[in-house]
Every structure is written in C-alpha cells, then in structure tokens.
Coordinates of C-alpha atoms and ligand atoms in Angstrom, one line a residue:
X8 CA 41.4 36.3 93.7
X9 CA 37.8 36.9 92.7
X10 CA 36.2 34.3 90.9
X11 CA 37.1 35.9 86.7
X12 CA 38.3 34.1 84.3
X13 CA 42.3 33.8 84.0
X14 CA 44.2 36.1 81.5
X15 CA 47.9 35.1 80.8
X16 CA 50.5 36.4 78.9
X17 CA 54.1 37.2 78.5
X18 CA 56.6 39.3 76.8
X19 CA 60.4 39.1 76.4
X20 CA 62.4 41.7 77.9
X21 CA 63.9 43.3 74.9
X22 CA 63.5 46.4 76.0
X23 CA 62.2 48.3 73.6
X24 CA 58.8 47.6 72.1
X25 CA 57.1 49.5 69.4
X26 CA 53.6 50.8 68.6
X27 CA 53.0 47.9 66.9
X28 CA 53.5 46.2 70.4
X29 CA 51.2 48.4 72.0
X30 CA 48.7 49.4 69.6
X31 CA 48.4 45.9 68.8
X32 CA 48.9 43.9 72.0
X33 CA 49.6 45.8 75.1
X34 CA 47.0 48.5 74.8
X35 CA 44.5 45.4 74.8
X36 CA 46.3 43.6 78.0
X37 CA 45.6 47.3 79.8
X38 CA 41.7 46.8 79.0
X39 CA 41.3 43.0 80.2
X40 CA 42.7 43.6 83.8
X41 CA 39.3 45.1 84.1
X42 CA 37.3 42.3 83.5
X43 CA 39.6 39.3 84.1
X44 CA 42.1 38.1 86.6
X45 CA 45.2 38.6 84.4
X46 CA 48.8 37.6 85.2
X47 CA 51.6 39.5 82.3
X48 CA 55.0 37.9 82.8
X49 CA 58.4 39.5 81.9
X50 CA 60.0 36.0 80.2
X51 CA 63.7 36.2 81.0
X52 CA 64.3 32.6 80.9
X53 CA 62.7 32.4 77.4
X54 CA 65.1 35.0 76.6
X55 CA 68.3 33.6 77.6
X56 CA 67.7 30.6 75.1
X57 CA 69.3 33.2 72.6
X58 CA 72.6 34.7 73.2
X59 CA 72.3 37.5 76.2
X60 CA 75.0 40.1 78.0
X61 CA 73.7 39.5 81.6
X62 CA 73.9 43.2 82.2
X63 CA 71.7 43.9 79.4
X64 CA 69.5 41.6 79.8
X65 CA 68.9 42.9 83.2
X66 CA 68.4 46.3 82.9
X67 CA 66.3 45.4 80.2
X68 CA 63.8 43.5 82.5
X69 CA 63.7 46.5 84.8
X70 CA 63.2 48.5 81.6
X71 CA 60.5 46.1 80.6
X72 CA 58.5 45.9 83.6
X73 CA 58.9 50.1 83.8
X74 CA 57.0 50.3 80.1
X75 CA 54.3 47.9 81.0
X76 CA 53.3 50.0 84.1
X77 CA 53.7 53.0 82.1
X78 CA 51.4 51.8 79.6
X79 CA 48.7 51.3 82.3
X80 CA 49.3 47.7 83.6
X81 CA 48.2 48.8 87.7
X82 CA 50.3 45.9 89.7
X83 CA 47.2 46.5 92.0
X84 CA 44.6 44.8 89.6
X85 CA 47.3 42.4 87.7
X86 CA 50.1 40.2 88.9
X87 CA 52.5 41.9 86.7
X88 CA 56.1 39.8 87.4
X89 CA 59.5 38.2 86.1
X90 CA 59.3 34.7 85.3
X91 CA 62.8 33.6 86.6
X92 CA 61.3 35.0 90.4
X93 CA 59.2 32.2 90.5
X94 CA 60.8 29.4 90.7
X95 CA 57.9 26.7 89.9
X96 CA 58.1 27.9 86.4
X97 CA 61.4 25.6 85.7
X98 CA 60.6 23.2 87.8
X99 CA 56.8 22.4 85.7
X100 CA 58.6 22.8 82.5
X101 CA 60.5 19.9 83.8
X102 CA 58.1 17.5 84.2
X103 CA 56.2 18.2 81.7
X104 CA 59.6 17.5 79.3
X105 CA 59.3 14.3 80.6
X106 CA 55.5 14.1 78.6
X107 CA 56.7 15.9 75.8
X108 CA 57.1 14.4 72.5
X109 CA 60.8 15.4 70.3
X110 CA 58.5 15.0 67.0
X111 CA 56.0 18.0 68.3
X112 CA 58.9 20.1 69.4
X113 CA 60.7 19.5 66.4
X114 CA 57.5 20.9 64.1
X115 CA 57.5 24.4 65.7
X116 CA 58.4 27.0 63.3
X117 CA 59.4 29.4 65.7
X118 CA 62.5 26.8 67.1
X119 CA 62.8 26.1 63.2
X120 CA 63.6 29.6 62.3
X121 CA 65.6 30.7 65.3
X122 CA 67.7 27.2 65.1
X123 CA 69.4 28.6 62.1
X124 CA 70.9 31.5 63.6
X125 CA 72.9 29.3 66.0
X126 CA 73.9 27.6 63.2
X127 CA 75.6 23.8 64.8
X128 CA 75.1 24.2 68.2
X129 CA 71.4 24.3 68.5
X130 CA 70.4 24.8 72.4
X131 CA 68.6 22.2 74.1
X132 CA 66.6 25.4 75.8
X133 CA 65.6 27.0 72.4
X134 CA 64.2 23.7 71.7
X135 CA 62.3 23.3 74.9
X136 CA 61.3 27.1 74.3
X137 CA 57.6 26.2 74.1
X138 CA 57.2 24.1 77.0
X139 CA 58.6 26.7 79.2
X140 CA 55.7 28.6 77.3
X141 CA 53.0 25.6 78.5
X142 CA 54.4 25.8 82.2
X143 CA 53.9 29.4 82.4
X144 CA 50.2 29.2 81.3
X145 CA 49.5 26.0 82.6
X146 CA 50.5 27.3 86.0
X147 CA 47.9 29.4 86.8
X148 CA 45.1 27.8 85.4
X149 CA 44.8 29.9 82.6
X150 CA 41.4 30.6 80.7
X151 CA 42.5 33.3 77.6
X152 CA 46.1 33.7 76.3
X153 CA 46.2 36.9 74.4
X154 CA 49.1 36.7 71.9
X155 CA 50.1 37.5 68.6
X156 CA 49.0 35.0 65.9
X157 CA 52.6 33.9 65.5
X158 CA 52.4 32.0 69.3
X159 CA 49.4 30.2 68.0
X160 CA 51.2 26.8 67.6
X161 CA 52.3 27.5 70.6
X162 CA 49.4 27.5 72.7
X163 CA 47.8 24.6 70.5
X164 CA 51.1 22.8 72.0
X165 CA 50.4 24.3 75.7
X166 CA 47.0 22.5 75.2
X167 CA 48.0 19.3 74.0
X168 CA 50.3 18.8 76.9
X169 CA 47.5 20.1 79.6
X170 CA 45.3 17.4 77.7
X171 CA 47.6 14.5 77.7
X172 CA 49.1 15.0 81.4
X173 CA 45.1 15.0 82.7
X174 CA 44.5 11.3 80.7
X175 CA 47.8 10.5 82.0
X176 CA 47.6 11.3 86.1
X177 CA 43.7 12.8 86.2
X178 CA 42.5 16.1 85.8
X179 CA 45.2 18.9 87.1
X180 CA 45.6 21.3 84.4
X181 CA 42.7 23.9 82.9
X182 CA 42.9 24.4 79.5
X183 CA 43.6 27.0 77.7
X184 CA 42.8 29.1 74.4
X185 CA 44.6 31.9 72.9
X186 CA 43.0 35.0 71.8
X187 CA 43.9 36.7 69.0
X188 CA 44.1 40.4 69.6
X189 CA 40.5 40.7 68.8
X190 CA 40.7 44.7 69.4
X191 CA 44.1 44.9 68.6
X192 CA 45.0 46.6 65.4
X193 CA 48.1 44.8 63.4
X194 CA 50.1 47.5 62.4
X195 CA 52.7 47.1 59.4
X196 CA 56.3 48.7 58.8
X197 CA 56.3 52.6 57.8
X198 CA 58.6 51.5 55.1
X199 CA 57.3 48.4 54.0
X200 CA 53.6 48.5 54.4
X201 CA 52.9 44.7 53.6
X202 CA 55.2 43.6 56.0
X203 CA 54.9 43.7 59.8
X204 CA 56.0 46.1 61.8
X205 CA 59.4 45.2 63.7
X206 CA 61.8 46.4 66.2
X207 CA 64.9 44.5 64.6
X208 CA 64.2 46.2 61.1
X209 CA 67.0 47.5 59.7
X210 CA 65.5 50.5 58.3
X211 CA 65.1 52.6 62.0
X212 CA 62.4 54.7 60.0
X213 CA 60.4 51.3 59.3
X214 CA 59.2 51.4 62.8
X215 CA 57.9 53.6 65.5
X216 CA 59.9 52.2 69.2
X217 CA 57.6 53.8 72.4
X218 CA 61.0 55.4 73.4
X219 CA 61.8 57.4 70.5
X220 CA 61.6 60.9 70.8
X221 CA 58.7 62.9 69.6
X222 CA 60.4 64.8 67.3
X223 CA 62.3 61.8 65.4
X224 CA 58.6 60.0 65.8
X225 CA 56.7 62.9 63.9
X226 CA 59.7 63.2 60.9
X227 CA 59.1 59.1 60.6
X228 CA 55.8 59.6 60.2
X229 CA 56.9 62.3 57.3
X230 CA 59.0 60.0 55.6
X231 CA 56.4 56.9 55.6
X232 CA 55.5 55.0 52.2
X233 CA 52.3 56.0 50.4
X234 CA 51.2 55.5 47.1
X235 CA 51.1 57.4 43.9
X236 CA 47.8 58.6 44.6
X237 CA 46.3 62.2 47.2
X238 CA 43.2 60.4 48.2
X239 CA 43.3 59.1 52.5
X240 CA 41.1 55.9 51.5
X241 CA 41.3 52.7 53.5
X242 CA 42.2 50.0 50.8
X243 CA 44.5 47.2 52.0
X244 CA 45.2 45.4 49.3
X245 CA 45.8 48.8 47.0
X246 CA 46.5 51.3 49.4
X247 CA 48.7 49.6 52.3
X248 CA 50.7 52.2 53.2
X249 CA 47.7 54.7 53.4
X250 CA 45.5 52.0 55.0
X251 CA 48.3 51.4 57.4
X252 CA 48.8 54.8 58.6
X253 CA 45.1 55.5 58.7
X254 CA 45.2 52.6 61.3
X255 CA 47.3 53.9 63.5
X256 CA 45.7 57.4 63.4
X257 CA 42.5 55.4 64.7
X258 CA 44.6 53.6 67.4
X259 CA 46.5 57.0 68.7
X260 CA 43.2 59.1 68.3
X261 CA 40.1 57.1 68.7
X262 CA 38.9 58.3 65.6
X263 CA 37.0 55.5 62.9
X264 CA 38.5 55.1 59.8
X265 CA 35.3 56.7 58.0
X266 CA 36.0 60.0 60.2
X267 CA 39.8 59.7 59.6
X268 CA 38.7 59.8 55.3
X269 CA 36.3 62.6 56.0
X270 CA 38.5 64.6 57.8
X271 CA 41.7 64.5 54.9
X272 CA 39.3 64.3 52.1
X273 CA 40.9 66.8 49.8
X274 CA 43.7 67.6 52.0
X275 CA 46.8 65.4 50.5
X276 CA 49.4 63.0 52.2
X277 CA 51.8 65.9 53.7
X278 CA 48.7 67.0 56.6
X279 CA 47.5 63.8 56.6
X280 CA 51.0 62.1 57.5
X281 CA 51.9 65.3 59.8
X282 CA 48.8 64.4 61.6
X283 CA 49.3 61.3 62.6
X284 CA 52.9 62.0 63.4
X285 CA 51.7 64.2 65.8
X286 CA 48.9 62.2 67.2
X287 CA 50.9 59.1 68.2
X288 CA 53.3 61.2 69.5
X289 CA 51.1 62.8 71.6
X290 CA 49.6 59.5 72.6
X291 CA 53.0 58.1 73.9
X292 CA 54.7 61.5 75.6
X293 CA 52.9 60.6 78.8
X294 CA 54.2 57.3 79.0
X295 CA 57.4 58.2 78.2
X296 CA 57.1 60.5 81.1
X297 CA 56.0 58.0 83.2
X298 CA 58.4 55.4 82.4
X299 CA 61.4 57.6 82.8
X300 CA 60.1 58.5 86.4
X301 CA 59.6 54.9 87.1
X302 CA 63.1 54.0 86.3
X303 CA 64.9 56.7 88.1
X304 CA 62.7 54.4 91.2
X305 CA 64.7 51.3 91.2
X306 CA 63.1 50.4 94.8
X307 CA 59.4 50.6 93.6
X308 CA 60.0 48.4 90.3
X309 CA 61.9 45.8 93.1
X310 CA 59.3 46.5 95.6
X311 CA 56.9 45.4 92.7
X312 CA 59.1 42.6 91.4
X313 CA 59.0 41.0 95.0
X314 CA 55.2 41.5 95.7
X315 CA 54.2 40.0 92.4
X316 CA 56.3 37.3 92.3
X317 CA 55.0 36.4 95.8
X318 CA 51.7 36.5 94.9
X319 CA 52.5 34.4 91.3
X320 CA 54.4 31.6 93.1
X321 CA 51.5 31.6 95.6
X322 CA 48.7 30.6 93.1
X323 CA 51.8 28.5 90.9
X324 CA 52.7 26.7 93.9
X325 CA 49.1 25.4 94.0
X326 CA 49.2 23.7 91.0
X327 CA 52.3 22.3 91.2
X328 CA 52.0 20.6 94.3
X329 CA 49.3 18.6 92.6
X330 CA 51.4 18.1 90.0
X331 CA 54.3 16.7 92.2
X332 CA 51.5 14.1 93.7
X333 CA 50.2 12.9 90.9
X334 CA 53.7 12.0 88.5
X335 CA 54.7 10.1 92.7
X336 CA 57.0 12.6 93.9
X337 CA 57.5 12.7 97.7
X338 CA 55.9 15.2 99.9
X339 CA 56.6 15.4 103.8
Ligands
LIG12 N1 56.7 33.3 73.5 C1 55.9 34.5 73.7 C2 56.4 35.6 72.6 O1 57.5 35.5 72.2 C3 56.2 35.1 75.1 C4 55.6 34.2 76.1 C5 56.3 33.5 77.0 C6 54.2 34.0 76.4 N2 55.5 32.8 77.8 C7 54.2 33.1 77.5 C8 53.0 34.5 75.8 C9 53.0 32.6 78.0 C10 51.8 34.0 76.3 C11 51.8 33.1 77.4 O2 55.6 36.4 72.3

C-alpha cells in the first residue's frame, strides 16, 4: 500500500440501510478512499451477538457488500471485505480479552441497552462486542475511524486497549481516533424530526431505506412532518422538520441551504416536499440499478469477497504475528 494514512470502518450486514446511512456515513467513506488507504468491513461476527437466521444473515452480507459497491466503494482503491473471512480478527480479540478489564466492558451503553433485550441470558459475545470492534481497527494499524457519534465510547475503548497492550509488551499497536462524520449530514426521522433517522422505526414512512422504490420514496417525502408555518427556512430548534428535509435536499442535490430558501421562497411545503422527493429519488435510482445487477453476479461479489479478504489478512497477519511474539506464544 502507498504510504496514506489508514481509514477503517465497519457496518453490520443488515441489509438494508437508509439515507441517513448514506447521506450521513457512507457517502463520506466513498470520498476518503481517495485520499486515504481505507479498509470498510462487513461485521458478521458482531452481528451474530444478536439473535440471527443463518440464511438471512447471509444473503444479507452478500446484499451488504452489493450496496457498498453500488454506492461507489471501487474494491480497486479500498479493501472492501467480510470480517468472519479473516480469521485474525477472532483470534486478536482473543488476546486482547485477556487485557481487558469486566468494569470497562460493563460501562458501555451500547452492551447496556442491547443486554435488555436478551433479557437473563446475556451473551458473553454481546459483551465482548467492543473488543471485537478494537481487534478490527487495531489490526490494520488504523489512523481515522469514521463512525457515528454513538461508536465513540467505543473507539475511546479501542484506544485504551492499544495504549495499555504497548506499556504492557512495547509498542505494537497504532492508535487510533474516530472521526465524526465531519461532511456527513445527520439526518432525522420524516416523522419525527427530533429524533434520528432509523431503519427499525416502526412507522415505515419515518424513514427513507436505499431500496425502496421511487415511487413509495417520493409519496414519503409527501407525507413528511412540517410545521404550521409556508416559509422553507433552516431553523433547527423551531423548524426541524423543515430544517430536516432542507438537509437532505442539500445532500441529494448539492444545493446550499441558502439556495434551497431562495429557490421555495414563496412557493409552500407541497413543491417544496415534492422536490426533494424527487431529488433523492433520483440520487439513489442508479444505485439501485447498480446493486440489483450486482446481485444477480453472485461470482463477482465472491470473486471480491476472496480478493479482499486476502489482501485484509495479508496486512492483519502482520500485526498479529507481533502480537503472538510479544504475549510468548510459539512460532516455528
Ligand atoms: N460497531 C459498529 C457499528 O455498529 C460497526 C463496527 C464494527 C465498526 N467494527 C468496526 C466501526 C470497526 C468502525 C470500526 O456501527
């Protein structure tokens, strides 16, 4: 690899991901493989620490991998792969359990939350969720991880271990910082415009999926929350539903919110919301184009699966073979 800095990320395979996904996140991972070396991972193993139908949970990694190149990831720039290919990623997480602490692990929110929903039987792997997280960063000697601000205490974690194995054995592990989707808009709920935009809404006309169809995406966009007033003015804290849909307008059309207010000024909500219907559906009818022709080619997604996975456990391997040396593991 030329000498960039390292990008890493991942993204569970759950199939379907939403503008909110892209506008804020992936869009943003298509524009760093310019200017970085960047790995994006399709996390399997974090996602069997919930319940998962193997068969779904298949095809949704094949799906997965499909949108991301769709979107624009080129598996000629970016190691684009699925975690459980690449076998060092278990094997890390193992040792660093063994310097992990149960009082850290027990403070993330994220295990808090999801610990409820499996009520008694809390899994030992939705506990260890984040430092499966660490070993995938800590891997490839990652500079930037690019997430949403709800992984934060999870890199801060990924950190802290890299920190405390290099006192512990000497210097192996970069490490890392997260970015914050800097260019990456944060786009709420049609329905509910304070709250964040989410695939596992109940209300299906809360949120826009990338694989909805055009037609169902423009009558959402009809159907969104505004306020009691005509004027298209970018006001958060008054106007989030407005604000919100002006947002996304600027994301699907390039447009700054200044021209978006100039261009409705007088015109009412009913263009205003048509328009950006239209526009985001626009923006994603290629993709979905795209992505359904990559599916029907099962033997170029495994063709990339393989290739990248190679190359992952290449540069992984490197790592972890210093990692094996240094906690006294044999080597012959
Ligand atoms: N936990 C992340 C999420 O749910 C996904 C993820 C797994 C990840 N491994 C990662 C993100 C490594 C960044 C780096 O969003």
């Amino acid at each position: 690899m030329e000498d960039k800095k390292i990008v890493y990320s991942g993204i569970q395979p759950s199939g379907t991901f939403t503008i909110g996904n892209y506008f804020g996140a992936m869009k943003n991972w298509v524009k760093l493989q310019d200017d970085y070396n960047s790995l994006f991972c399709v996390v399997d193993m974090h996602a069997i620490t919930m319940p998962q139908v193997a068969a779904d949970l298949r095809r949704r990694t094949y799906e997965s991998l499909a949108l991301l190149l769709a979107l624009g990831i080129d598996p000629q720039k970016s190691i684009l792969y699925v975690q459980s290919m690449v076998p060092e990623h278990a094997e890390l997480t193992w040792i660093l359990n063994c310097n992990a602490y149960m009082g850290e692990l027990s403070r993330m929110t994220q295990f808090k939350d999801k610990a409820q929903k499996q009520g008694e039987n809390i899994r030992v792997g939705l506990f260890d969720y984040p430092v499966l997280m660490a070993a995938d960063i800590l891997l490839y000697q990652t500079d930037y991880v690019p997430v949403g601000s709800d992984q934060r205490q999870h890199v801060e974690l990924a950190r802290d271990l890299a920190v405390r194995f290099n006192q512990a054995y000497g210097d192996v592990f970069k490490v890392p910082e997260a970015i914050f989707g800097e260019s990456g808009a944060r786009i709420m709920s049609l329905q509910e415009p304070t709250k964040k935009m989410s695939k596992s809404d109940e209300n299906l006309n809360g949120f826009i999926s990338l694989l909805d169809d055009p037609k169902q995406i423009v009558k959402k966009f009809k159907r969104a929350v505004t306020d009691s007033e005509t004027e298209v003015r970018y006001d958060r804290e008054n106007k989030p539903g407005v604000s919100n849909l002006m947002e996304i307008y600027a994301c699907a059309s390039g447009a700054s919110l200044e021209a978006i207010a100039e261009e409705f000024s007088g015109k009412g909500y009913g263009d205003f919301k048509l328009k950006v219907g239209e526009a985001v559906a626009d923006t994603i009818r290629p993709v979905q184009e795209e992505y359904k022709r990559l599916l029907a080619d099962k033997g170029y997604l495994e063709q990339v699966m393989r290739n990248n996975a190679e190359a992952a456990s290449r540069i992984a391997w490197r790592t972890l073979a210093k990692v094996r040396k240094k906690v006294g593991f044999v080597t012959v």
